[in-house]
PDB file of C-alpha atoms and ligand atoms in Angstrom:
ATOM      1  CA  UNK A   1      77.858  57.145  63.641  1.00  0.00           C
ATOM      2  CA  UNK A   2      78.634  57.574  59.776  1.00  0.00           C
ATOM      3  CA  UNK A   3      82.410  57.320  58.797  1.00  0.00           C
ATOM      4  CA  UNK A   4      82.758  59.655  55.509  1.00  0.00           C
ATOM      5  CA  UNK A   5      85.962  59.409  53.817  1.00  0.00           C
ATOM      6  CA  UNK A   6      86.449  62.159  50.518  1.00  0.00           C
ATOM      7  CA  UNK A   7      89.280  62.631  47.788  1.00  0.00           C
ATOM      8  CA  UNK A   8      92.067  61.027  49.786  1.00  0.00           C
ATOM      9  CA  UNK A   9      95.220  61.440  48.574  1.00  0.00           C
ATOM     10  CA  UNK A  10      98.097  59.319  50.362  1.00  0.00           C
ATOM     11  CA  UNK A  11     101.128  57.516  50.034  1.00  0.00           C
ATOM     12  CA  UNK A  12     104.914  56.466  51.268  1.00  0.00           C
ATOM     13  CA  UNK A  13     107.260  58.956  50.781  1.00  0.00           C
ATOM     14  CA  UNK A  14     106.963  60.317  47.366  1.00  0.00           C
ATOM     15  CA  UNK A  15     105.195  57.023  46.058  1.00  0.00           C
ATOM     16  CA  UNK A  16     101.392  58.111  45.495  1.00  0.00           C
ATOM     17  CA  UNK A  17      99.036  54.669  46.858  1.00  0.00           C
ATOM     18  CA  UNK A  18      95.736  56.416  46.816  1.00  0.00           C
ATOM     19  CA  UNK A  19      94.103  59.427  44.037  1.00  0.00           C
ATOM     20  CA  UNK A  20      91.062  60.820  45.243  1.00  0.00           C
ATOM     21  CA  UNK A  21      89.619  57.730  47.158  1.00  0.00           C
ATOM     22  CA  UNK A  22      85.931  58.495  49.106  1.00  0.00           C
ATOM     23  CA  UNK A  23      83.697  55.985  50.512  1.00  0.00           C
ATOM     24  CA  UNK A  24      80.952  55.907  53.337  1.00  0.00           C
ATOM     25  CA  UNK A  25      80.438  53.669  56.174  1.00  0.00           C
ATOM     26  CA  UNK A  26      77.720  53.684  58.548  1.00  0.00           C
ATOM     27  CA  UNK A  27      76.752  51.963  61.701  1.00  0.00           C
ATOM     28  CA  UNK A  28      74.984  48.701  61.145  1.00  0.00           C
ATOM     29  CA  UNK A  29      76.320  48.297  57.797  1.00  0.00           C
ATOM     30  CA  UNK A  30      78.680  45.909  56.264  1.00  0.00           C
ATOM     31  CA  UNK A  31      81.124  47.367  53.374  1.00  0.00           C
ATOM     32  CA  UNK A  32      83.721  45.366  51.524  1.00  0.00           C
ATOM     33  CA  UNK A  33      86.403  47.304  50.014  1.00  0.00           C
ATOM     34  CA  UNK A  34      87.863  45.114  47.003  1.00  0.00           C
ATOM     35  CA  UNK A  35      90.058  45.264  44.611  1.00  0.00           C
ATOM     36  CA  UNK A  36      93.978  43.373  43.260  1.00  0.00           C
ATOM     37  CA  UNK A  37      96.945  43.304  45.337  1.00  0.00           C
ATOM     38  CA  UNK A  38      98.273  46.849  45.939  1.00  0.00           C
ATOM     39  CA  UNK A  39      95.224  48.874  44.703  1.00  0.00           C
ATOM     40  CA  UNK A  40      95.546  50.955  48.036  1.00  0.00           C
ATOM     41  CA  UNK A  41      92.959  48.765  50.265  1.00  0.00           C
ATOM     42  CA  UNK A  42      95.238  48.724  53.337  1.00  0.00           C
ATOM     43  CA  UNK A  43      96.466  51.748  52.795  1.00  0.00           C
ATOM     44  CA  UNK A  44      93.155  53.601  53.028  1.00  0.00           C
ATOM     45  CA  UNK A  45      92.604  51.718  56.394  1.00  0.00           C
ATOM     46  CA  UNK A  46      95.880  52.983  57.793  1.00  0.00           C
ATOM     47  CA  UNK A  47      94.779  56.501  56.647  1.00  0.00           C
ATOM     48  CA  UNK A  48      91.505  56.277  58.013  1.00  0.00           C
ATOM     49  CA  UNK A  49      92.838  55.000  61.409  1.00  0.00           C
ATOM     50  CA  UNK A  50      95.208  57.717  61.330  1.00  0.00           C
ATOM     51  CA  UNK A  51      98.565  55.343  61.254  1.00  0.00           C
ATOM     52  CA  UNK A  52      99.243  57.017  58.347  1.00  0.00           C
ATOM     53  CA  UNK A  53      98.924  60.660  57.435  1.00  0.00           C
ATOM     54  CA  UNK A  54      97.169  61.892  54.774  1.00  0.00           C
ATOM     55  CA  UNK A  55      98.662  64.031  51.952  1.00  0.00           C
ATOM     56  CA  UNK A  56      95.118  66.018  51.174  1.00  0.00           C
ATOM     57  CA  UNK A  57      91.327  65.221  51.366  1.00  0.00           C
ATOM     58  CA  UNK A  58      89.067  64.488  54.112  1.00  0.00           C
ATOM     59  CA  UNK A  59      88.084  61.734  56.848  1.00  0.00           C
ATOM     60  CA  UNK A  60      85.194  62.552  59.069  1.00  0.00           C
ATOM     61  CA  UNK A  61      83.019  60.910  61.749  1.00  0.00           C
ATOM     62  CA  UNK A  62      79.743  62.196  61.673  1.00  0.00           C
ATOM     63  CA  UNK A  63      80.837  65.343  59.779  1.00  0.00           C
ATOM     64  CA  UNK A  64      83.359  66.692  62.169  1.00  0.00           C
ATOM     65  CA  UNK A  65      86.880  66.413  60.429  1.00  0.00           C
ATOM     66  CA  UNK A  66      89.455  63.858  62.098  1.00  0.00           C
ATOM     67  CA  UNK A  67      92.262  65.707  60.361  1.00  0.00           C
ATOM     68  CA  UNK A  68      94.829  66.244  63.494  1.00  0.00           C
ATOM     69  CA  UNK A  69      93.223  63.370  65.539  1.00  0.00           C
ATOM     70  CA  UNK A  70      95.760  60.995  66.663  1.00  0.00           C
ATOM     71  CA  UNK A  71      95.288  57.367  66.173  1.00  0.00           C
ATOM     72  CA  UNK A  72      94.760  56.493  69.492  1.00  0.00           C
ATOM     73  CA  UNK A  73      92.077  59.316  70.086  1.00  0.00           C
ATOM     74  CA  UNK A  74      89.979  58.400  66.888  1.00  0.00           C
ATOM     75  CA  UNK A  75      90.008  54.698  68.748  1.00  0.00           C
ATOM     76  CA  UNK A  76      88.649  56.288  71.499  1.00  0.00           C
ATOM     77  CA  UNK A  77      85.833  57.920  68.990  1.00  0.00           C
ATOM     78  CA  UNK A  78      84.970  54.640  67.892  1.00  0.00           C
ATOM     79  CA  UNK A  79      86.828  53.214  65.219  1.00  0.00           C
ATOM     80  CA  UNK A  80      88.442  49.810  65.462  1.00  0.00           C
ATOM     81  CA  UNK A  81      91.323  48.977  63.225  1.00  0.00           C
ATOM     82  CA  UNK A  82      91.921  44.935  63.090  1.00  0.00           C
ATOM     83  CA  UNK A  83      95.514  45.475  61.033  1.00  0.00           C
ATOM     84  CA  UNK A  84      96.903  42.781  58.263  1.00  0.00           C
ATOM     85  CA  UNK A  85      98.901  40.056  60.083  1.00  0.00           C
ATOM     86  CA  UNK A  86      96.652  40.507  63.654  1.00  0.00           C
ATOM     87  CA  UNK A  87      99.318  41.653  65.350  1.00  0.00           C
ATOM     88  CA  UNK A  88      98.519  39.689  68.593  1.00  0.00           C
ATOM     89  CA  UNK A  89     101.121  39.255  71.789  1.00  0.00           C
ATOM     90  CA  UNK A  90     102.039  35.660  71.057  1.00  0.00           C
ATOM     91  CA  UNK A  91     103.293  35.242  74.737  1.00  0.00           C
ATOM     92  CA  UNK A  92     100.348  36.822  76.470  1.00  0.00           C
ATOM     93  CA  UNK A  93      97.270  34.943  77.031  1.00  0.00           C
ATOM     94  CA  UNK A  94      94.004  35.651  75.161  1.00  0.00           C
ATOM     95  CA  UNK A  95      92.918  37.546  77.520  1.00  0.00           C
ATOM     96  CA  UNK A  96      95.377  39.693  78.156  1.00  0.00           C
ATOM     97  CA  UNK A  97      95.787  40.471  74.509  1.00  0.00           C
ATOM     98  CA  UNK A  98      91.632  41.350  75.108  1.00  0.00           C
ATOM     99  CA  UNK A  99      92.332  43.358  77.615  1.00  0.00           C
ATOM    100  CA  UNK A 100      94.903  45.631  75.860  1.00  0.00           C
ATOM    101  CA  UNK A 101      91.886  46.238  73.737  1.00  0.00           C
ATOM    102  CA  UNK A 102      90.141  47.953  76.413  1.00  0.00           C
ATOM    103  CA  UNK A 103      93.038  50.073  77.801  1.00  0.00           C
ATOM    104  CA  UNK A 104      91.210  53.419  78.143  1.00  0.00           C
ATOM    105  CA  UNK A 105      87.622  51.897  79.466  1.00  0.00           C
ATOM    106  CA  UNK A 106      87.041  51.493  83.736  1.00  0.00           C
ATOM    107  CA  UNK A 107      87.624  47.997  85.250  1.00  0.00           C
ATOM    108  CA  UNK A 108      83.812  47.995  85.444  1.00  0.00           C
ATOM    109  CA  UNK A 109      83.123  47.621  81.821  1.00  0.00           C
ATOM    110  CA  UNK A 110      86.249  45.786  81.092  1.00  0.00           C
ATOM    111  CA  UNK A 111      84.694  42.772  82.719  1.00  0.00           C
ATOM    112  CA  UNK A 112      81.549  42.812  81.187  1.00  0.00           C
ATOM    113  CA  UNK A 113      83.241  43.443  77.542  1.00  0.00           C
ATOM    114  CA  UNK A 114      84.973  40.054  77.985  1.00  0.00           C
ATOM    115  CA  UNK A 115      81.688  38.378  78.792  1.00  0.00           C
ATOM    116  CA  UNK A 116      80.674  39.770  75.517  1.00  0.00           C
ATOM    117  CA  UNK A 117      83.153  38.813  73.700  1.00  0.00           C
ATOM    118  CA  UNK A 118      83.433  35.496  75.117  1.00  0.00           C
ATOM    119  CA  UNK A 119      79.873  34.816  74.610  1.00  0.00           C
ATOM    120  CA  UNK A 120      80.440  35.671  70.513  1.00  0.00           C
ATOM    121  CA  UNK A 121      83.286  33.847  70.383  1.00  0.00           C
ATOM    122  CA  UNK A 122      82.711  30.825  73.016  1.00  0.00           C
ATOM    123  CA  UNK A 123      86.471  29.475  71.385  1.00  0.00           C
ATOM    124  CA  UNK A 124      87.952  32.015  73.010  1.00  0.00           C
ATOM    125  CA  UNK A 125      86.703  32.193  76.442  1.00  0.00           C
ATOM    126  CA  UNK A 126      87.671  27.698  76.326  1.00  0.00           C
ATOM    127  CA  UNK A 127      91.413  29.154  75.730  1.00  0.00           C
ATOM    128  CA  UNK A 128      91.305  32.205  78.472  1.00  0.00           C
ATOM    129  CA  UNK A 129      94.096  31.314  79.492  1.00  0.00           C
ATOM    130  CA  UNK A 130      96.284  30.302  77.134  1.00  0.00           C
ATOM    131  CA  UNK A 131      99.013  31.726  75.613  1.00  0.00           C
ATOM    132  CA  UNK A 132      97.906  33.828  71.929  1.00  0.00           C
ATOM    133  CA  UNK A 133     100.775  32.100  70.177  1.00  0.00           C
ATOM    134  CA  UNK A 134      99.520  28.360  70.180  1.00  0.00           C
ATOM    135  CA  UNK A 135      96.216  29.655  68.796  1.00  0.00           C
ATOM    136  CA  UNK A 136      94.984  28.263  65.425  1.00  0.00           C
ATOM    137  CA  UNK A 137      95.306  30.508  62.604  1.00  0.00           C
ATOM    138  CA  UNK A 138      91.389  30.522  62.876  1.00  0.00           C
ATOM    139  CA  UNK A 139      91.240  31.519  66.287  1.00  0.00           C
ATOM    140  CA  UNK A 140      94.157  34.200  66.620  1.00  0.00           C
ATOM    141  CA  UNK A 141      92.084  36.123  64.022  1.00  0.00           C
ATOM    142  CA  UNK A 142      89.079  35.736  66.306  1.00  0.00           C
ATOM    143  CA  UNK A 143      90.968  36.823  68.640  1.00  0.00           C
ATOM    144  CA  UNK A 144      92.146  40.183  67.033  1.00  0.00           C
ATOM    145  CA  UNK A 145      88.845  40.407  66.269  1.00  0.00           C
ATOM    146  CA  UNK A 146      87.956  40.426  69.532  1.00  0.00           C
ATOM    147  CA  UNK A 147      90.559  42.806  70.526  1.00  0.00           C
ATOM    148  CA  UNK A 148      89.205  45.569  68.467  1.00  0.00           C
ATOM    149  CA  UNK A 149      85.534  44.588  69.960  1.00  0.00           C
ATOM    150  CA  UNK A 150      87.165  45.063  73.551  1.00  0.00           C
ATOM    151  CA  UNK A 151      87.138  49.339  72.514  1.00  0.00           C
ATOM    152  CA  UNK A 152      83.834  49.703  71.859  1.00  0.00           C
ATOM    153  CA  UNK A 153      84.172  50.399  68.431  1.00  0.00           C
ATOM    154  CA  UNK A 154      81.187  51.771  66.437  1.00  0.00           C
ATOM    155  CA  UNK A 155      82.721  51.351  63.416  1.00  0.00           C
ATOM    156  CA  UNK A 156      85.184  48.623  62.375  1.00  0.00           C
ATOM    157  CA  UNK A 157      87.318  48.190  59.937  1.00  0.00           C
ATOM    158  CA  UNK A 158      89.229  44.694  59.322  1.00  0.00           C
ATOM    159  CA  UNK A 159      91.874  43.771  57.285  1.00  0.00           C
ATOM    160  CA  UNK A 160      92.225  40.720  55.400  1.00  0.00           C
ATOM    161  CA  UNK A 161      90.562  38.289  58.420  1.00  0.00           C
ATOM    162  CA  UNK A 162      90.511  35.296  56.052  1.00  0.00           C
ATOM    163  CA  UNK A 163      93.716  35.128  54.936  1.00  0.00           C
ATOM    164  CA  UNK A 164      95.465  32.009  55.486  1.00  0.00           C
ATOM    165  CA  UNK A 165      92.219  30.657  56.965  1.00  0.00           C
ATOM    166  CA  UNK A 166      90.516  27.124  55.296  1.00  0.00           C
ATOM    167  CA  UNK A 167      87.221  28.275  53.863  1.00  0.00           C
ATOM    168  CA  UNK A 168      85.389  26.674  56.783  1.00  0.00           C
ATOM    169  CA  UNK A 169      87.280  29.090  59.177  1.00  0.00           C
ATOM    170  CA  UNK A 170      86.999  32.135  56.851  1.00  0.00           C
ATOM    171  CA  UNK A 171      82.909  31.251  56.750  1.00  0.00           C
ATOM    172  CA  UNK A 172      83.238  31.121  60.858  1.00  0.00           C
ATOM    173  CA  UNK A 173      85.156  34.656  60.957  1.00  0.00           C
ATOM    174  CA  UNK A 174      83.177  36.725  58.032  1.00  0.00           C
ATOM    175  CA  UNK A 175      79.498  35.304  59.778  1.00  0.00           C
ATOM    176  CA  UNK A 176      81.117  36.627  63.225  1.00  0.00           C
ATOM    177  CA  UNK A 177      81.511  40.046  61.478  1.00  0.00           C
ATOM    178  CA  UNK A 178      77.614  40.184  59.959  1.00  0.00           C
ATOM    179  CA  UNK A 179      76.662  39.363  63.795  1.00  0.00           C
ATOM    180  CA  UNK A 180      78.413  42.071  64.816  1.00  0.00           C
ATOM    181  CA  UNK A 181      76.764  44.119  62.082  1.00  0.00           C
ATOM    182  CA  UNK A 182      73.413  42.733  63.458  1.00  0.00           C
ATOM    183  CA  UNK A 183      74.231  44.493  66.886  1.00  0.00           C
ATOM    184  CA  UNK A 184      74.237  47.293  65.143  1.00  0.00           C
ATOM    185  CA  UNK A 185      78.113  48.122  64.537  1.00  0.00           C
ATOM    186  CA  UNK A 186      79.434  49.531  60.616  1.00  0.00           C
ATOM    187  CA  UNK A 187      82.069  47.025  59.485  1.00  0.00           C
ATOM    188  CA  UNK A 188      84.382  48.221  56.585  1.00  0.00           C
ATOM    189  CA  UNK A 189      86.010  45.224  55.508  1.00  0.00           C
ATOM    190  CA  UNK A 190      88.965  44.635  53.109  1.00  0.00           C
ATOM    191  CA  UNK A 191      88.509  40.983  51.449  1.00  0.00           C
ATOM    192  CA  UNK A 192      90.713  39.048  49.263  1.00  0.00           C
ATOM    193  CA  UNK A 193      87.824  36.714  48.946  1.00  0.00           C
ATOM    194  CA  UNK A 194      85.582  38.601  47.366  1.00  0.00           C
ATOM    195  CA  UNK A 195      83.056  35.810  46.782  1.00  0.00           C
ATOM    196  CA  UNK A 196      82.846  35.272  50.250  1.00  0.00           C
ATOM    197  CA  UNK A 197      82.740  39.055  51.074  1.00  0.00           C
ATOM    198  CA  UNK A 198      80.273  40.000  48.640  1.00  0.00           C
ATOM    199  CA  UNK A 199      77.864  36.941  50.606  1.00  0.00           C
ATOM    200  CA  UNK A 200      77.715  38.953  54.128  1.00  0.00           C
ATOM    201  CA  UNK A 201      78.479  42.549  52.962  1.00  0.00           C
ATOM    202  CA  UNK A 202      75.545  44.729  52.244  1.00  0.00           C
ATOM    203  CA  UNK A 203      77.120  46.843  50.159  1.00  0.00           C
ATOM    204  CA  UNK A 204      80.453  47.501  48.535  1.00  0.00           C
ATOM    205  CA  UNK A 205      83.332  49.512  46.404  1.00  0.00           C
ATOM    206  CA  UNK A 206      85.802  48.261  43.751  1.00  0.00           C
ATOM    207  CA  UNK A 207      89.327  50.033  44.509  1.00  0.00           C
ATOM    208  CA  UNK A 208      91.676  49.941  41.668  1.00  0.00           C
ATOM    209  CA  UNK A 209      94.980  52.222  41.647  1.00  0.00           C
ATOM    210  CA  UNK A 210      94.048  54.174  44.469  1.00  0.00           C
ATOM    211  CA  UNK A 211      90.812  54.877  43.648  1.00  0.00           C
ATOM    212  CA  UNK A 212      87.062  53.511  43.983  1.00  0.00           C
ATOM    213  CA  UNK A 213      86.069  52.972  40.259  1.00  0.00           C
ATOM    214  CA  UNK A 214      82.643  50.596  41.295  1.00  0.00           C
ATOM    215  CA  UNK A 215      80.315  50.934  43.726  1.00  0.00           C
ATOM    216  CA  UNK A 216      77.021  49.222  44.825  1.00  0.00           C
ATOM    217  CA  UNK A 217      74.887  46.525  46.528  1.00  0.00           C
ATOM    218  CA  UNK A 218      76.676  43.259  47.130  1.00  0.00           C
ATOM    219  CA  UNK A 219      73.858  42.321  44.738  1.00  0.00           C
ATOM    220  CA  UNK A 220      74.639  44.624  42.145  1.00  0.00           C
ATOM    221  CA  UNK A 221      78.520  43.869  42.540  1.00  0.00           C
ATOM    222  CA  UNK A 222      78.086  40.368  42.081  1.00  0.00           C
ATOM    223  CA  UNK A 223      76.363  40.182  39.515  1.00  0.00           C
ATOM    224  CA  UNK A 224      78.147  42.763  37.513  1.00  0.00           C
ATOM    225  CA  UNK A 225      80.471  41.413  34.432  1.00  0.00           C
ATOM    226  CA  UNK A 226      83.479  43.147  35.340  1.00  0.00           C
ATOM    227  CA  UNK A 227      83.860  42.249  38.835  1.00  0.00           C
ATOM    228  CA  UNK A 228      83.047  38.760  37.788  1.00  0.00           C
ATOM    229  CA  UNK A 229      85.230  38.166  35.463  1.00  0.00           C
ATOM    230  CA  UNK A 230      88.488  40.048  37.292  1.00  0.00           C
ATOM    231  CA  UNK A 231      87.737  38.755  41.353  1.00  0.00           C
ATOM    232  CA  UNK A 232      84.968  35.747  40.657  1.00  0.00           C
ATOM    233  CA  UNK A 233      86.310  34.016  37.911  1.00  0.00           C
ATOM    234  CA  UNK A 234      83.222  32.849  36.759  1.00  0.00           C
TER     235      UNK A 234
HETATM  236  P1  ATP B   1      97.222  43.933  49.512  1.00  0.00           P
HETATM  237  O1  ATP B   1      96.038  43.098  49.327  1.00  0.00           O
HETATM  238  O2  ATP B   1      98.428  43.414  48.790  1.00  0.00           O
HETATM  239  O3  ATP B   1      97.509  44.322  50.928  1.00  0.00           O
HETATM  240  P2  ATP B   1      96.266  46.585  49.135  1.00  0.00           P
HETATM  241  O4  ATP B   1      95.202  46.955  48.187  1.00  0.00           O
HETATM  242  O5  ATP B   1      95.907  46.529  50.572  1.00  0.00           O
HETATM  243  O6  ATP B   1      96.897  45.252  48.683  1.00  0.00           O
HETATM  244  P3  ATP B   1      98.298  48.404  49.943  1.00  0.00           P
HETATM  245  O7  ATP B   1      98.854  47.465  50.962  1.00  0.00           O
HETATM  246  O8  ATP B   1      97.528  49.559  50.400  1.00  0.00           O
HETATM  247  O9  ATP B   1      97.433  47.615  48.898  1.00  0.00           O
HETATM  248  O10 ATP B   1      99.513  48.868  49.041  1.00  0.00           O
HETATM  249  C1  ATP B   1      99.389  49.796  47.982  1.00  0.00           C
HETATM  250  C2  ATP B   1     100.772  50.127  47.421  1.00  0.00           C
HETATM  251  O11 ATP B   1     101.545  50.759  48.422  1.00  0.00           O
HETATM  252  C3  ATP B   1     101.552  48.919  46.968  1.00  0.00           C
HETATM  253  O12 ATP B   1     102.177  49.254  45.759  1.00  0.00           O
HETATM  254  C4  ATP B   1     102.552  48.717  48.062  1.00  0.00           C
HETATM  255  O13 ATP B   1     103.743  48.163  47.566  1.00  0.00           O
HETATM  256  C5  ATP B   1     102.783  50.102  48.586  1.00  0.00           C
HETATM  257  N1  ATP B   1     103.120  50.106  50.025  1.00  0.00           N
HETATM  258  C6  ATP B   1     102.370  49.573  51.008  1.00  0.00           C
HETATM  259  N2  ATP B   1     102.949  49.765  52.213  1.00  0.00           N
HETATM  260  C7  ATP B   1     104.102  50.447  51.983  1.00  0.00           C
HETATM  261  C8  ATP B   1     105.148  50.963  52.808  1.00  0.00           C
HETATM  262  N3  ATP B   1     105.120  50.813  54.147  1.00  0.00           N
HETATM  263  N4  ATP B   1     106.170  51.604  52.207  1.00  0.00           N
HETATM  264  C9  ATP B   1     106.193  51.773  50.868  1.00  0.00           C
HETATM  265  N5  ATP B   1     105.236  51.326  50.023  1.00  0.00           N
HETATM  266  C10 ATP B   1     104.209  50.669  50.561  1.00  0.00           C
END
C-alpha cells in the first residue's frame, strides 16, 4: 500500500496551515515529517486521516482518491492515526482501550491482535488489567500505539510519541515503531526530536509554513547544513 499525498491545501476557518504540501509513504518504510512548531505537521495528519477536510489537492491510497472517505472508513483501508496527546480512556483498562482499536474486526482476530500486541509490547500485557490512567507517560504512549496496531493498519502515522517522554523512553517508543516497520508496515511519523527521528527513519521531509521545502534520506537530512543548524543544533 503507498499513501500519496499532492498540493494540499488546508486550514481552520479562513486561517491557511498548509500551501501545496505532497509527500509519499509506503509500506515498510519509515518517514519523519519535521519541521518548527506550527509549520502544519499535525495538521497534514488530521487531513490525511480525514479529521479534517481539505480545502483542494489530493490524498490517495494506492492511487484511488480518498477525497469523500470518512475518517472512520479510511481506518478501515488501513491507515492508523496515533493523535497528539494519545487520547487514551484513562478509566478503562489497557485492554479495553486495545480493544476499541479493533472495533470493526471479528472476535476471532481481536484475540489474536492482542497477543500481538502484547508480545511487542510485553509492558502492556504485565498491566492488562489496569486502569490506562495510572500508566507511565512511557507506557500510555505504548499503549496508543498499540491501539492504532489493534486496526490493522498498513500505514501509520504517529504524532509526537516522544513528547514528554525521558530520552530512554522516547529510544523504547521510536525502536518499537522501526519494528513495526520491519513487519513490513509504512510509518509516517511527526518528531519534535528530530535527532532521534532522523536515527530510525529511512527517509524524510522538512515542512516549513505549510509546505515540504527538504526532502531526502535520513542520511542526506542529517547531514545537511540547514537542518543541522535549525533542528540539530550542532
Ligand atoms: P506542533 O509541533 O506545534 O504541533 P505542527 O507543525 O504540528 O506544530 P499544527 O499543529 O499543524 O503545526 O499547526 C499549524 C498552525 O495551525 C498553527 O499556527 C496552529 O496555531 C494552527 N492551528 C492548529 N490547530 C488549530 C485549530 N484547531 N484551530 C485553529 N488553528 C489551529
Amino acid at each position: 500500500m503507498k499513501l500519496s499525498v499532492s498540493d494540499l491545501t488546508a486550514g481552520y476557518g479562513k486561517a491557511q496551515v498548509l500551501f501545496g504540501l505532497g509527500l509519499e509513504v509506503a509500506e515498510g518504510e519509515l518517514v519523519a515529517l519535521l519541521g518548527a512548531n506550527g509549520a502544519g505537521k499535525t495538521t497534514t495528519l488530521r487531513t490525511v486521516s480525514g479529521l479534517l477536510k481539505p480545502w483542494t489537492g489530493r490524498v490517495a491510497l494506492d492511487g484511488q482518491s480518498l477525497l469523500g472517505v470518512s475518517a472512520a472508513r479510511r481506518a478501515q483501508m488501513g491507515l492508523g492515526h496515533v493523535p497528539e496527546g494519545r487520547q487514551l480512556f484513562p478509566l478503562m483498562s489497557v485492554e479495553e482501550n486495545l480493544l476499541l482499536g479493533a472495533a470493526f474486526l471479528a472476535w476471532s482476530s481481536k484475540t489474536s491482535e492482542l497477543q500481538r500486541i502484547y508480545a511487542l509490547f510485553p509492558r502492556l500485557a504485565e498491566r492488562r488489567l489496569q486502569m490506562a490512567g495510572t500508566l507511565s507517560g512511557g507506557e500510555q504512549q505504548m499503549l496508543a500505539i498499540g491501539r492504532a496496531l489493534m486496526g490493522k493498519p498498513r500505514i501509520l502515522m504517529v504524532d509526537e510519541p516522544s513528547l514528554g517522554l525521558s530520552p530512554k523512553l522516547a529510544e523504547e517508543v521510536l525502536s518499537t515503531l522501526a519494528q513495526v516497520k520491519a513487519e513490513g508496515m509504512g510509518v509516517l511519523l511527526v518528531e519534535q526530536n528530530v535527532a532521534l527521528s532522523l536515527e530510525v527513519a529511512d527517509r524524510g521531509y522538512v515542512v516549513e509554513h505549510g509546505r515540504v521545502v527538504l526532502s531526502g534520506s535520513a542520511k542526506e537530512l542529517s547531514s545537511d547544513q540547514g537542518v543541522q543548524k535549525a533542528y540539530l543544533a550542532l
